[in-house]
């Protein structure tokens, strides 16, 4: 079984509908550690030693946050800058994260059509996530397609519950190593392979969607 670390960052969590629902469903899942960065470090003074130790203890790192200005909230950048040190996470002597996985789990106010060449934001979400993908590559980690929730302001309670259930299904499948590399390598969003997870049931198939 793999161990997942959710690095959660929401500077206005009390106002969030989407992430409150995701957290309600995913917090406490077996094999998943929930690390609320703003709750722990409201002044952005990150405990680097603690965060490094968490990275060493887990196999999959999930950066969960609203998609602010085509990126993550400020503490995500602070965390990357301070924790992923040269000759520890990358560089000639930086091999401690090699072989681990990283992915984003984000919420976007814009629709999926807004993130197209002809849409309001002109580029797909995956283009805006390239700095995170390159960070994973530099640290010799494997980048997984993101979990993305679009049109957050239009989401109703029932739809949010379904998306949160989908998120927990994906996390559980990752913990149980039920998603094969050929599946996520072909997916734009990891959401896209949720039906394959459901169809697989308990079978280990590695062997045979500015938010609020």
Coordinates of N, CA and C in Angstrom, one line a residue:
X1 N 0.8 -1.2 0.0 CA 0.0 0.0 0.0 C 0.9 1.3 0.0
X2 N 0.4 2.3 -0.7 CA 1.1 3.5 -0.8 C 0.5 4.5 0.3
X3 N 1.3 5.4 0.7 CA 0.9 6.4 1.6 C 0.8 7.8 0.9
X4 N -0.3 8.5 1.2 CA -0.5 9.8 0.5 C -0.5 10.9 1.5
X5 N 0.2 12.0 1.1 CA 0.3 13.2 1.9 C -0.5 14.3 1.2
X6 N -1.6 14.8 1.7 CA -2.3 15.9 1.1 C -1.8 17.2 1.8
X7 N -1.1 18.0 0.9 CA -0.6 19.3 1.4 C -1.7 20.3 1.0
X8 N -2.6 20.6 2.0 CA -3.8 21.4 1.8 C -3.5 22.9 2.1
X9 N -3.9 23.7 1.1 CA -3.7 25.2 1.3 C -4.9 26.0 0.8
X10 N -5.6 26.6 1.7 CA -6.7 27.4 1.4 C -6.7 28.6 2.4
X11 N -6.4 29.8 1.9 CA -6.3 31.0 2.8 C -7.7 31.5 3.3
X12 N -8.8 31.0 2.7 CA -10.1 31.4 3.1 C -11.0 30.2 3.3
X13 N -10.5 29.2 4.0 CA -11.2 27.9 4.0 C -12.6 28.1 4.6
X14 N -12.8 29.0 5.5 CA -14.1 29.2 6.2 C -15.2 29.6 5.2
X15 N -14.8 30.1 4.0 CA -15.7 30.6 3.0 C -15.9 29.6 1.9
X16 N -15.2 28.5 1.9 CA -15.1 27.5 0.8 C -16.3 26.5 1.0
X17 N -17.0 26.3 -0.2 CA -17.9 25.2 -0.2 C -17.2 23.9 -0.8
X18 N -16.5 24.1 -1.9 CA -15.9 23.0 -2.6 C -14.9 22.2 -1.7
X19 N -13.9 23.0 -1.1 CA -12.9 22.3 -0.4 C -13.3 21.8 1.0
X20 N -14.3 22.4 1.5 CA -14.9 21.9 2.8 C -15.5 20.5 2.5
X21 N -16.1 20.3 1.3 CA -16.7 19.1 1.0 C -15.7 18.0 0.7
X22 N -14.6 18.4 -0.1 CA -13.5 17.5 -0.4 C -12.9 17.0 0.9
X23 N -12.6 18.0 1.8 CA -11.9 17.6 3.1 C -12.8 16.7 3.9
X24 N -14.1 17.0 4.0 CA -15.0 16.2 4.8 C -15.0 14.7 4.3
X25 N -14.9 14.5 3.0 CA -14.8 13.2 2.5 C -13.4 12.5 2.6
X26 N -12.4 13.3 2.4 CA -11.1 12.7 2.3 C -10.3 12.6 3.6
X27 N -10.5 13.5 4.5 CA -9.8 13.5 5.8 C -10.1 12.3 6.6
X28 N -9.1 11.6 7.0 CA -9.3 10.4 7.8 C -9.3 9.1 6.9
X29 N -9.2 9.2 5.6 CA -9.1 8.0 4.8 C -7.8 7.2 5.2
X30 N -8.0 5.9 5.2 CA -6.8 5.0 5.5 C -5.7 5.3 4.5
X31 N -4.5 5.4 5.0 CA -3.4 5.6 4.1 C -3.1 7.1 3.7
X32 N -4.0 8.0 4.2 CA -3.9 9.4 3.7 C -3.7 10.3 5.0
X33 N -2.6 11.1 4.9 CA -2.3 12.1 5.9 C -2.7 13.5 5.4
X34 N -3.5 14.2 6.2 CA -4.0 15.5 5.8 C -3.1 16.6 6.6
X35 N -2.5 17.5 5.8 CA -1.6 18.5 6.4 C -2.0 19.8 5.9
X36 N -2.7 20.6 6.8 CA -3.3 21.9 6.5 C -2.2 23.0 6.7
X37 N -1.6 23.5 5.7 CA -0.5 24.4 5.7 C -0.8 25.7 6.4
X38 N -2.0 26.3 6.0 CA -2.4 27.6 6.6 C -2.7 27.4 8.1
X39 N -3.3 26.3 8.4 CA -3.6 26.1 9.8 C -2.4 26.0 10.7
X40 N -1.4 25.3 10.1 CA -0.1 25.1 10.8 C 0.8 26.3 10.8
X41 N 0.8 27.0 9.7 CA 1.8 28.1 9.5 C 1.1 29.4 9.0
X42 N 0.2 30.0 9.8 CA -0.5 31.2 9.4 C 0.4 32.3 9.1
X43 N 1.6 32.3 9.7 CA 2.5 33.4 9.4 C 3.5 33.0 8.3
X44 N 3.3 31.9 7.7 CA 4.2 31.4 6.6 C 5.6 30.9 7.1
X45 N 5.7 30.8 8.4 CA 7.0 30.3 8.9 C 7.0 28.8 9.0
X46 N 7.4 28.2 7.9 CA 7.2 26.8 7.8 C 8.3 26.0 8.5
X47 N 7.9 24.9 9.2 CA 8.8 24.1 9.9 C 9.4 23.1 8.8
X48 N 10.6 23.5 8.3 CA 11.2 22.8 7.2 C 11.5 21.3 7.6
X49 N 12.1 21.1 8.8 CA 12.4 19.8 9.2 C 11.2 18.9 9.3
X50 N 10.1 19.4 9.8 CA 8.9 18.6 9.9 C 8.4 18.3 8.6
X51 N 8.3 19.2 7.6 CA 7.8 19.0 6.3 C 8.7 18.0 5.5
X52 N 10.0 18.1 5.7 CA 10.9 17.1 5.0 C 10.6 15.7 5.6
X53 N 10.4 15.6 6.9 CA 10.1 14.3 7.4 C 8.8 13.7 6.9
X54 N 7.8 14.5 6.7 CA 6.5 14.1 6.2 C 6.7 13.6 4.7
X55 N 7.5 14.3 3.9 CA 7.8 13.9 2.6 C 8.5 12.5 2.5
X56 N 9.4 12.3 3.4 CA 10.1 11.0 3.5 C 9.2 9.8 3.8
X57 N 8.1 10.1 4.6 CA 7.2 9.1 5.1 C 6.1 8.7 4.1
X58 N 6.0 9.5 3.0 CA 4.9 9.3 2.1 C 5.4 9.0 0.7
X59 N 4.5 8.4 -0.1 CA 4.8 8.0 -1.4 C 4.2 8.9 -2.5
X60 N 3.1 9.5 -2.2 CA 2.4 10.3 -3.1 C 2.1 11.7 -2.4
X61 N 2.4 12.8 -3.1 CA 2.2 14.1 -2.5 C 1.1 14.8 -3.4
X62 N 0.0 15.2 -2.7 CA -1.1 15.8 -3.4 C -1.1 17.3 -2.9
X63 N -1.0 18.2 -3.8 CA -1.1 19.6 -3.5 C -2.5 20.0 -3.8
X64 N -3.3 20.2 -2.7 CA -4.8 20.5 -2.8 C -5.0 21.9 -2.5
X65 N -5.6 22.7 -3.4 CA -5.8 24.1 -3.2 C -6.7 24.7 -4.3
X66 N -7.3 25.8 -4.0 CA -8.0 26.6 -5.1 C -7.0 27.1 -6.1
X67 N -7.4 27.3 -7.3 CA -6.6 27.7 -8.4 C -6.6 29.2 -8.4
X68 N -5.7 29.8 -7.7 CA -5.6 31.3 -7.6 C -4.7 31.9 -8.6
X69 N -5.2 32.8 -9.4 CA -4.4 33.5 -10.4 C -3.5 32.5 -11.2
X70 N -4.1 31.4 -11.7 CA -3.5 30.4 -12.5 C -2.3 29.7 -11.8
X71 N -2.4 29.6 -10.5 CA -1.4 28.9 -9.7 C -1.9 28.5 -8.3
X72 N -1.1 28.4 -7.3 CA -1.5 28.0 -6.0 C -1.5 29.2 -5.1
X73 N -2.1 29.1 -3.9 CA -2.0 30.2 -2.9 C -0.5 30.4 -2.5
X74 N -0.2 31.5 -1.8 CA 1.2 31.9 -1.5 C 1.9 30.9 -0.7
X75 N 1.3 30.2 0.2 CA 2.0 29.2 1.0 C 2.5 28.0 0.3
X76 N 1.9 27.7 -0.8 CA 2.4 26.6 -1.7 C 3.7 27.0 -2.2
X77 N 3.9 28.2 -2.8 CA 5.1 28.6 -3.3 C 6.2 28.7 -2.1
X78 N 5.8 29.2 -1.0 CA 6.7 29.2 0.2 C 7.2 27.9 0.6
X79 N 6.2 26.9 0.6 CA 6.6 25.5 0.9 C 7.6 25.0 -0.1
X80 N 7.3 25.1 -1.4 CA 8.2 24.7 -2.4 C 9.6 25.3 -2.2
X81 N 9.6 26.6 -2.0 CA 10.9 27.3 -1.9 C 11.8 26.9 -0.8
X82 N 11.1 26.6 0.4 CA 11.9 26.3 1.6 C 12.2 24.9 1.8
X83 N 11.2 24.0 1.4 CA 11.4 22.6 1.8 C 12.2 21.8 0.7
X84 N 12.0 22.1 -0.5 CA 12.6 21.3 -1.6 C 14.0 21.9 -1.8
X85 N 14.9 21.7 -0.9 CA 16.2 22.3 -0.9 C 17.2 21.6 -1.9
X86 N 18.1 22.4 -2.4 CA 19.2 21.9 -3.3 C 20.0 20.8 -2.6
X87 N 20.3 19.8 -3.3 CA 21.1 18.6 -2.7 C 20.3 17.9 -1.7
X88 N 19.1 18.1 -1.6 CA 18.2 17.3 -0.8 C 17.1 16.8 -1.7
X89 N 16.3 17.7 -2.2 CA 15.2 17.3 -3.1 C 15.7 17.2 -4.6
X90 N 16.7 18.0 -4.9 CA 17.2 18.0 -6.3 C 18.7 18.3 -6.3
X91 N 19.3 18.3 -7.4 CA 20.7 18.6 -7.5 C 21.5 17.3 -7.4
X92 N 22.9 17.4 -7.5 CA 23.7 16.2 -7.5 C 23.5 15.2 -6.3
X93 N 23.2 15.8 -5.1 CA 23.0 14.9 -4.0 C 21.5 14.8 -3.6
X94 N 20.6 15.3 -4.4 CA 19.2 15.4 -4.0 C 18.4 14.3 -4.6
X95 N 18.4 13.1 -4.0 CA 17.7 12.0 -4.5 C 16.6 11.4 -3.6
X96 N 16.3 12.1 -2.5 CA 15.5 11.5 -1.4 C 14.0 11.3 -1.9
X97 N 13.6 12.1 -2.9 CA 12.2 12.0 -3.4 C 12.1 11.2 -4.7
X98 N 13.2 10.7 -5.1 CA 13.2 9.9 -6.4 C 12.2 8.7 -6.3
X99 N 11.3 8.7 -7.4 CA 10.4 7.6 -7.5 C 9.0 7.9 -6.8
X100 N 8.9 8.9 -6.0 CA 7.6 9.3 -5.4 C 6.8 9.9 -6.5
X101 N 5.5 10.1 -6.2 CA 4.6 10.7 -7.1 C 4.1 12.1 -6.6
X102 N 3.7 13.0 -7.5 CA 3.1 14.2 -7.1 C 2.0 14.5 -8.0
X103 N 0.9 15.2 -7.5 CA -0.2 15.6 -8.3 C -0.9 16.8 -7.7
X104 N -1.6 17.5 -8.5 CA -2.4 18.6 -8.0 C -3.9 18.2 -7.9
X105 N -4.6 18.8 -6.9 CA -6.0 18.6 -6.7 C -6.6 20.0 -6.6
X106 N -7.2 20.6 -7.6 CA -7.5 22.0 -7.6 C -9.0 22.2 -8.0
X107 N -9.4 23.4 -7.6 CA -10.8 23.9 -8.0 C -10.7 25.2 -8.8
X108 N -11.4 25.3 -9.8 CA -11.4 26.4 -10.7 C -12.8 27.0 -10.9
X109 N -12.8 28.3 -10.8 CA -14.1 29.0 -11.0 C -14.6 28.9 -12.5
X110 N -13.6 28.9 -13.4 CA -14.0 28.8 -14.8 C -14.4 27.4 -15.3
X111 N -15.2 27.3 -16.3 CA -15.6 26.1 -16.9 C -14.4 25.4 -17.6
X112 N -14.6 24.2 -18.0 CA -13.6 23.5 -18.8 C -13.4 24.2 -20.1
X113 N -14.5 24.7 -20.7 CA -14.4 25.4 -22.0 C -13.6 26.7 -21.9
X114 N -13.6 27.3 -20.7 CA -12.8 28.6 -20.5 C -11.3 28.3 -20.6
X115 N -10.9 27.1 -20.3 CA -9.5 26.7 -20.3 C -9.2 26.0 -21.7
X116 N -9.5 26.7 -22.8 CA -9.2 26.1 -24.1 C -8.6 27.3 -24.9
X117 N -8.0 27.0 -26.0 CA -7.4 28.0 -26.9 C -8.3 29.1 -27.2
X118 N -9.6 28.8 -27.4 CA -10.6 29.8 -27.8 C -11.4 30.3 -26.6
X119 N -11.0 29.9 -25.4 CA -11.8 30.2 -24.2 C -11.2 31.5 -23.5
X120 N -11.9 31.9 -22.4 CA -11.5 33.1 -21.7 C -10.1 33.1 -21.2
X121 N -9.6 31.9 -20.7 CA -8.3 31.8 -20.2 C -7.2 31.3 -21.2
X122 N -7.6 31.0 -22.4 CA -6.7 30.8 -23.5 C -5.9 29.6 -23.5
X123 N -5.6 29.0 -22.4 CA -4.8 27.8 -22.3 C -5.5 26.8 -21.4
X124 N -5.2 25.5 -21.6 CA -5.7 24.5 -20.7 C -5.1 24.5 -19.3
X125 N -5.8 24.0 -18.3 CA -5.3 24.0 -16.9 C -3.9 23.3 -16.9
X126 N -3.7 22.3 -17.6 CA -2.5 21.6 -17.6 C -1.3 22.4 -18.0
X127 N -1.5 23.4 -18.8 CA -0.4 24.3 -19.2 C 0.0 25.2 -18.0
X128 N -1.0 25.6 -17.2 CA -0.7 26.5 -16.1 C 0.0 25.7 -14.9
X129 N -0.2 24.4 -15.0 CA 0.4 23.5 -13.9 C 1.8 23.1 -14.3
X130 N 2.3 23.5 -15.4 CA 3.7 23.1 -15.9 C 4.8 23.4 -14.8
X131 N 4.7 24.5 -14.1 CA 5.8 24.7 -13.1 C 5.8 23.6 -12.0
X132 N 4.6 23.1 -11.6 CA 4.5 22.0 -10.7 C 5.0 20.7 -11.3
X133 N 4.7 20.5 -12.5 CA 5.1 19.3 -13.2 C 6.6 19.3 -13.3
X134 N 7.2 20.4 -13.7 CA 8.7 20.5 -13.8 C 9.4 20.4 -12.5
X135 N 8.7 20.9 -11.4 CA 9.3 20.7 -10.1 C 9.4 19.2 -9.7
X136 N 8.3 18.5 -10.0 CA 8.3 17.0 -9.8 C 9.4 16.4 -10.6
X137 N 9.5 16.8 -11.9 CA 10.6 16.2 -12.7 C 12.0 16.5 -12.2
X138 N 12.2 17.7 -11.7 CA 13.5 18.1 -11.2 C 13.9 17.3 -10.0
X139 N 12.8 16.9 -9.2 CA 13.0 16.1 -8.0 C 13.0 14.6 -8.2
X140 N 13.0 14.2 -9.5 CA 12.9 12.8 -9.9 C 11.7 12.1 -9.5
X141 N 10.6 12.9 -9.4 CA 9.3 12.3 -9.0 C 8.4 12.1 -10.2
X142 N 7.4 11.3 -10.1 CA 6.5 11.0 -11.2 C 5.3 11.9 -11.1
X143 N 5.0 12.7 -12.1 CA 3.9 13.6 -12.1 C 2.6 12.9 -12.6
X144 N 1.6 13.0 -11.8 CA 0.3 12.4 -12.1 C -0.7 13.5 -12.7
X145 N -1.6 13.1 -13.5 CA -2.6 14.1 -14.0 C -3.4 14.7 -12.8
X146 N -3.8 15.9 -12.9 CA -4.5 16.6 -11.8 C -5.9 16.1 -11.6
X147 N -6.4 16.3 -10.4 CA -7.8 16.2 -10.1 C -8.3 17.6 -10.2
X148 N -9.3 17.9 -11.0 CA -9.8 19.3 -11.3 C -11.3 19.3 -11.1
X149 N -11.8 20.3 -10.4 CA -13.2 20.6 -10.3 C -13.4 22.0 -11.0
X150 N -14.2 22.0 -12.1 CA -14.4 23.3 -12.8 C -15.8 23.9 -12.3
X151 N -16.0 25.1 -12.7 CA -17.3 25.8 -12.5 C -17.7 25.7 -11.1
X152 N -16.8 26.1 -10.2 CA -17.1 25.9 -8.7 C -18.3 26.7 -8.3
X153 N -18.5 27.9 -8.8 CA -19.6 28.7 -8.3 C -21.0 28.2 -8.8
X154 N -21.0 27.3 -9.7 CA -22.2 26.7 -10.2 C -22.5 25.3 -9.5
X155 N -21.6 24.8 -8.8 CA -21.8 23.5 -8.2 C -22.9 23.5 -7.1
X156 N -23.8 22.6 -7.2 CA -24.8 22.4 -6.1 C -24.4 21.4 -5.1
X157 N -25.0 21.3 -4.0 CA -24.6 20.4 -3.0 C -24.5 18.9 -3.4
X158 N -25.5 18.5 -4.2 CA -25.4 17.1 -4.7 C -24.3 16.8 -5.6
X159 N -24.0 17.8 -6.5 CA -22.9 17.6 -7.4 C -21.5 17.7 -6.6
X160 N -21.4 18.5 -5.6 CA -20.2 18.5 -4.8 C -20.0 17.2 -4.1
X161 N -21.0 16.7 -3.6 CA -20.9 15.4 -2.9 C -20.4 14.3 -3.8
X162 N -20.9 14.3 -5.0 CA -20.5 13.3 -6.0 C -19.0 13.5 -6.4
X163 N -18.6 14.8 -6.6 CA -17.2 15.0 -6.9 C -16.3 14.6 -5.7
X164 N -16.7 14.9 -4.5 CA -15.9 14.5 -3.3 C -15.8 13.0 -3.2
X165 N -16.9 12.3 -3.6 CA -16.9 10.9 -3.5 C -15.9 10.3 -4.6
X166 N -15.9 11.0 -5.8 CA -15.0 10.6 -6.8 C -13.5 10.8 -6.4
X167 N -13.3 11.9 -5.7 CA -12.0 12.2 -5.2 C -11.5 11.2 -4.2
X168 N -12.3 10.8 -3.3 CA -12.0 9.7 -2.3 C -11.7 8.4 -3.0
X169 N -12.5 8.1 -4.1 CA -12.3 6.9 -4.8 C -10.9 6.9 -5.4
X170 N -10.5 8.0 -6.0 CA -9.2 8.1 -6.6 C -8.1 8.0 -5.6
X171 N -8.2 8.7 -4.5 CA -7.2 8.6 -3.4 C -7.1 7.1 -2.9
X172 N -8.2 6.5 -2.7 CA -8.2 5.1 -2.2 C -7.6 4.2 -3.3
X173 N -7.9 4.4 -4.5 CA -7.2 3.6 -5.6 C -5.7 3.8 -5.6
X174 N -5.3 5.0 -5.4 CA -3.9 5.3 -5.4 C -3.2 4.7 -4.2
X175 N -3.9 4.7 -3.0 CA -3.3 4.0 -1.8 C -3.2 2.5 -2.1
X176 N -4.2 2.0 -2.7 CA -4.2 0.5 -3.0 C -3.4 0.2 -4.3
X177 N -2.8 1.1 -4.9 CA -2.0 0.9 -6.1 C -2.8 0.3 -7.2
X178 N -4.0 0.8 -7.4 CA -5.0 0.2 -8.4 C -5.0 1.0 -9.7
X179 N -4.1 2.0 -9.9 CA -4.1 2.8 -11.1 C -2.8 2.5 -11.8
X180 N -2.8 1.9 -12.9 CA -1.6 1.6 -13.7 C -1.0 2.8 -14.4
X181 N 0.3 2.9 -14.5 CA 0.9 4.1 -15.2 C 0.4 4.3 -16.6
X182 N 0.0 3.3 -17.3 CA -0.5 3.5 -18.7 C -1.8 4.2 -18.6
X183 N -2.6 4.1 -17.5 CA -3.9 4.7 -17.4 C -3.7 6.2 -17.2
X184 N -2.9 6.6 -16.1 CA -2.8 8.0 -15.9 C -1.9 8.7 -16.9
X185 N -1.0 8.0 -17.6 CA -0.2 8.7 -18.6 C -1.0 9.1 -19.8
X186 N -2.2 8.5 -20.0 CA -3.1 8.8 -21.1 C -4.2 9.8 -20.7
X187 N -4.3 10.1 -19.4 CA -5.4 11.0 -19.0 C -5.0 12.4 -18.9
X188 N -5.9 13.3 -19.3 CA -5.6 14.7 -19.1 C -5.9 15.1 -17.6
X189 N -7.0 14.7 -17.1 CA -7.3 14.8 -15.6 C -7.4 13.4 -15.1
X190 N -7.0 13.3 -13.8 CA -7.1 11.9 -13.2 C -8.6 11.6 -13.0
X191 N -9.4 12.6 -13.0 CA -10.9 12.4 -12.9 C -11.3 11.5 -14.1
X192 N -10.7 11.6 -15.2 CA -11.1 10.9 -16.4 C -11.0 9.4 -16.3
X193 N -10.2 8.9 -15.3 CA -10.1 7.4 -15.2 C -10.9 6.9 -14.0
X194 N -11.8 7.7 -13.5 CA -12.6 7.3 -12.3 C -13.4 6.1 -12.7
X195 N -14.0 6.1 -13.9 CA -14.9 5.0 -14.2 C -14.2 3.7 -14.3
X196 N -13.0 3.8 -14.8 CA -12.1 2.6 -14.9 C -11.9 2.0 -13.5
X197 N -11.7 2.9 -12.5 CA -11.5 2.5 -11.1 C -12.7 1.8 -10.6
X198 N -13.9 2.4 -10.9 CA -15.1 1.8 -10.4 C -15.4 0.4 -11.1
X199 N -15.1 0.3 -12.4 CA -15.3 -0.9 -13.1 C -14.4 -2.0 -12.6
X200 N -13.2 -1.6 -12.1 CA -12.2 -2.6 -11.6 C -12.6 -3.2 -10.3
X201 N -13.4 -2.4 -9.5 CA -13.7 -2.9 -8.2 C -12.5 -3.2 -7.3
X202 N -12.5 -4.3 -6.7 CA -11.4 -4.7 -5.8 C -10.2 -5.3 -6.5
X203 N -10.2 -5.4 -7.8 CA -9.1 -6.0 -8.6 C -8.0 -5.0 -8.7
X204 N -6.8 -5.5 -8.4 CA -5.6 -4.6 -8.6 C -5.3 -4.5 -10.0
X205 N -5.6 -3.4 -10.6 CA -5.5 -3.2 -12.1 C -4.1 -2.9 -12.5
X206 N -3.1 -2.8 -11.5 CA -1.7 -2.6 -12.0 C -1.2 -4.0 -12.4
X207 N -2.0 -5.0 -12.1 CA -1.6 -6.3 -12.5 C -2.5 -6.8 -13.7
X208 N -3.2 -6.8 -14.2 CA -4.0 -7.3 -15.4 C -4.0 -6.4 -16.5
X209 N -12.1 17.8 -10.9 CA -12.5 18.7 -12.0 C -11.7 19.8 -11.2
X210 N -10.1 31.2 -10.1 CA -10.2 31.7 -8.7 C -11.5 31.1 -8.1
X211 N -11.5 30.0 -7.3 CA -12.6 29.2 -6.7 C -13.0 29.7 -5.4
X212 N -13.9 28.8 -4.9 CA -14.2 29.0 -3.5 C -14.1 27.7 -2.8

